[in-house]
Amino acid sequence: MHAIDGIFNAVSGFMEKVASWIPSFNIPWETFFNKWGLVGYYLRMANVLFPVDDLLTIMGLVVTFLSILMILWGIKFLKDMIPFI
């Protein structure tokens, strides 16, 4: 057994103990459904000043672009770390 395996076993055992101490709870999702109508109302109000749909699209494109850059950087980093690839 490697040292990292022992660490993972210890951490997972501790997390299982913590999970047994914390009582389970239920989130009343039915009460939140009425609030979503208010969110749509405020989005329509904000859409007059700033086109919310366009901003969300632009933010999605930026996040996608940054994610692709991070994946490419990760591949390059791994290739630099492993000399025989």
PDB file of C-alpha atoms in Angstrom:
ATOM      1  CA  MET A   1       0.000   0.000   0.000  1.00  0.00           C
ATOM      2  CA  HIS A   2       1.310   3.414  -0.905  1.00  0.00           C
ATOM      3  CA  ALA A   3       1.202   6.361   1.465  1.00  0.00           C
ATOM      4  CA  ILE A   4      -1.412   8.170  -0.625  1.00  0.00           C
ATOM      5  CA  ASP A   5      -3.720   5.125  -0.340  1.00  0.00           C
ATOM      6  CA  GLY A   6      -3.463   5.274   3.431  1.00  0.00           C
ATOM      7  CA  ILE A   7      -4.264   8.977   3.406  1.00  0.00           C
ATOM      8  CA  PHE A   8      -7.312   8.414   1.198  1.00  0.00           C
ATOM      9  CA  ASN A   9      -8.504   5.565   3.428  1.00  0.00           C
ATOM     10  CA  ALA A  10      -8.140   7.715   6.549  1.00  0.00           C
ATOM     11  CA  VAL A  11      -9.936  10.671   4.979  1.00  0.00           C
ATOM     12  CA  SER A  12     -12.767   8.525   3.607  1.00  0.00           C
ATOM     13  CA  GLY A  13     -13.190   6.843   6.999  1.00  0.00           C
ATOM     14  CA  PHE A  14     -13.380  10.222   8.688  1.00  0.00           C
ATOM     15  CA  MET A  15     -15.912  11.465   6.126  1.00  0.00           C
ATOM     16  CA  GLU A  16     -18.063   8.372   6.732  1.00  0.00           C
ATOM     17  CA  LYS A  17     -18.036   9.104  10.478  1.00  0.00           C
ATOM     18  CA  VAL A  18     -18.993  12.743   9.862  1.00  0.00           C
ATOM     19  CA  ALA A  19     -21.795  11.619   7.528  1.00  0.00           C
ATOM     20  CA  SER A  20     -23.148   9.321  10.229  1.00  0.00           C
ATOM     21  CA  TRP A  21     -23.131  12.184  12.784  1.00  0.00           C
ATOM     22  CA  ILE A  22     -24.998  14.653  10.568  1.00  0.00           C
ATOM     23  CA  PRO A  23     -28.727  13.945  10.399  1.00  0.00           C
ATOM     24  CA  SER A  24     -30.263  13.824   6.955  1.00  0.00           C
ATOM     25  CA  PHE A  25     -32.507  16.703   5.954  1.00  0.00           C
ATOM     26  CA  ASN A  26     -35.090  17.390   3.293  1.00  0.00           C
ATOM     27  CA  ILE A  27     -35.207  20.603   1.282  1.00  0.00           C
ATOM     28  CA  PRO A  28     -38.805  21.774   0.693  1.00  0.00           C
ATOM     29  CA  TRP A  29     -38.449  22.468  -3.034  1.00  0.00           C
ATOM     30  CA  GLU A  30     -42.197  23.147  -3.400  1.00  0.00           C
ATOM     31  CA  THR A  31     -41.838  26.420  -1.490  1.00  0.00           C
ATOM     32  CA  PHE A  32     -39.161  27.686  -3.881  1.00  0.00           C
ATOM     33  CA  PHE A  33     -41.209  27.232  -7.047  1.00  0.00           C
ATOM     34  CA  ASN A  34     -43.255  30.363  -6.313  1.00  0.00           C
ATOM     35  CA  LYS A  35     -40.100  32.468  -6.067  1.00  0.00           C
ATOM     36  CA  TRP A  36     -38.987  31.724  -9.636  1.00  0.00           C
ATOM     37  CA  GLY A  37     -41.741  33.949 -11.006  1.00  0.00           C
ATOM     38  CA  LEU A  38     -40.183  36.901  -9.180  1.00  0.00           C
ATOM     39  CA  VAL A  39     -36.793  36.133 -10.700  1.00  0.00           C
ATOM     40  CA  GLY A  40     -38.310  36.265 -14.184  1.00  0.00           C
ATOM     41  CA  TYR A  41     -39.960  39.593 -13.370  1.00  0.00           C
ATOM     42  CA  TYR A  42     -36.673  41.136 -12.251  1.00  0.00           C
ATOM     43  CA  LEU A  43     -34.876  39.724 -15.293  1.00  0.00           C
ATOM     44  CA  ARG A  44     -37.449  41.381 -17.558  1.00  0.00           C
ATOM     45  CA  MET A  45     -36.873  44.685 -15.746  1.00  0.00           C
ATOM     46  CA  ALA A  46     -33.091  44.361 -16.127  1.00  0.00           C
ATOM     47  CA  ASN A  47     -33.472  43.379 -19.764  1.00  0.00           C
ATOM     48  CA  VAL A  48     -34.543  46.965 -20.527  1.00  0.00           C
ATOM     49  CA  LEU A  49     -31.161  48.391 -19.452  1.00  0.00           C
ATOM     50  CA  PHE A  50     -28.893  45.454 -20.279  1.00  0.00           C
ATOM     51  CA  PRO A  51     -29.836  42.662 -22.655  1.00  0.00           C
ATOM     52  CA  VAL A  52     -29.626  39.853 -20.116  1.00  0.00           C
ATOM     53  CA  ASP A  53     -29.845  37.115 -22.734  1.00  0.00           C
ATOM     54  CA  ASP A  54     -26.917  38.578 -24.659  1.00  0.00           C
ATOM     55  CA  LEU A  55     -24.858  38.985 -21.485  1.00  0.00           C
ATOM     56  CA  LEU A  56     -25.523  35.375 -20.493  1.00  0.00           C
ATOM     57  CA  THR A  57     -24.517  34.223 -23.971  1.00  0.00           C
ATOM     58  CA  ILE A  58     -21.298  36.248 -23.856  1.00  0.00           C
ATOM     59  CA  MET A  59     -20.484  34.965 -20.365  1.00  0.00           C
ATOM     60  CA  GLY A  60     -21.104  31.402 -21.538  1.00  0.00           C
ATOM     61  CA  LEU A  61     -18.760  31.882 -24.488  1.00  0.00           C
ATOM     62  CA  VAL A  62     -16.062  33.368 -22.244  1.00  0.00           C
ATOM     63  CA  VAL A  63     -16.350  30.494 -19.766  1.00  0.00           C
ATOM     64  CA  THR A  64     -16.202  27.969 -22.620  1.00  0.00           C
ATOM     65  CA  PHE A  65     -13.121  29.646 -24.104  1.00  0.00           C
ATOM     66  CA  LEU A  66     -11.358  29.733 -20.732  1.00  0.00           C
ATOM     67  CA  SER A  67     -12.235  26.080 -20.113  1.00  0.00           C
ATOM     68  CA  ILE A  68     -10.725  25.072 -23.456  1.00  0.00           C
ATOM     69  CA  LEU A  69      -7.577  27.063 -22.656  1.00  0.00           C
ATOM     70  CA  MET A  70      -7.297  25.350 -19.269  1.00  0.00           C
ATOM     71  CA  ILE A  71      -7.689  21.905 -20.853  1.00  0.00           C
ATOM     72  CA  LEU A  72      -5.032  22.674 -23.471  1.00  0.00           C
ATOM     73  CA  TRP A  73      -2.713  24.061 -20.798  1.00  0.00           C
ATOM     74  CA  GLY A  74      -3.281  20.943 -18.699  1.00  0.00           C
ATOM     75  CA  ILE A  75      -2.359  18.680 -21.615  1.00  0.00           C
ATOM     76  CA  LYS A  76       0.788  20.721 -22.279  1.00  0.00           C
ATOM     77  CA  PHE A  77       1.656  20.668 -18.574  1.00  0.00           C
ATOM     78  CA  LEU A  78       1.297  16.888 -18.405  1.00  0.00           C
ATOM     79  CA  LYS A  79       3.420  16.454 -21.531  1.00  0.00           C
ATOM     80  CA  ASP A  80       6.137  18.624 -19.996  1.00  0.00           C
ATOM     81  CA  MET A  81       5.970  16.706 -16.713  1.00  0.00           C
ATOM     82  CA  ILE A  82       6.229  13.247 -18.300  1.00  0.00           C
ATOM     83  CA  PRO A  83       9.449  13.144 -20.335  1.00  0.00           C
ATOM     84  CA  PHE A  84       8.749  10.042 -22.438  1.00  0.00           C
ATOM     85  CA  ILE A  85       5.493  11.234 -24.068  1.00  0.00           C
TER      86      ILE A  85
END
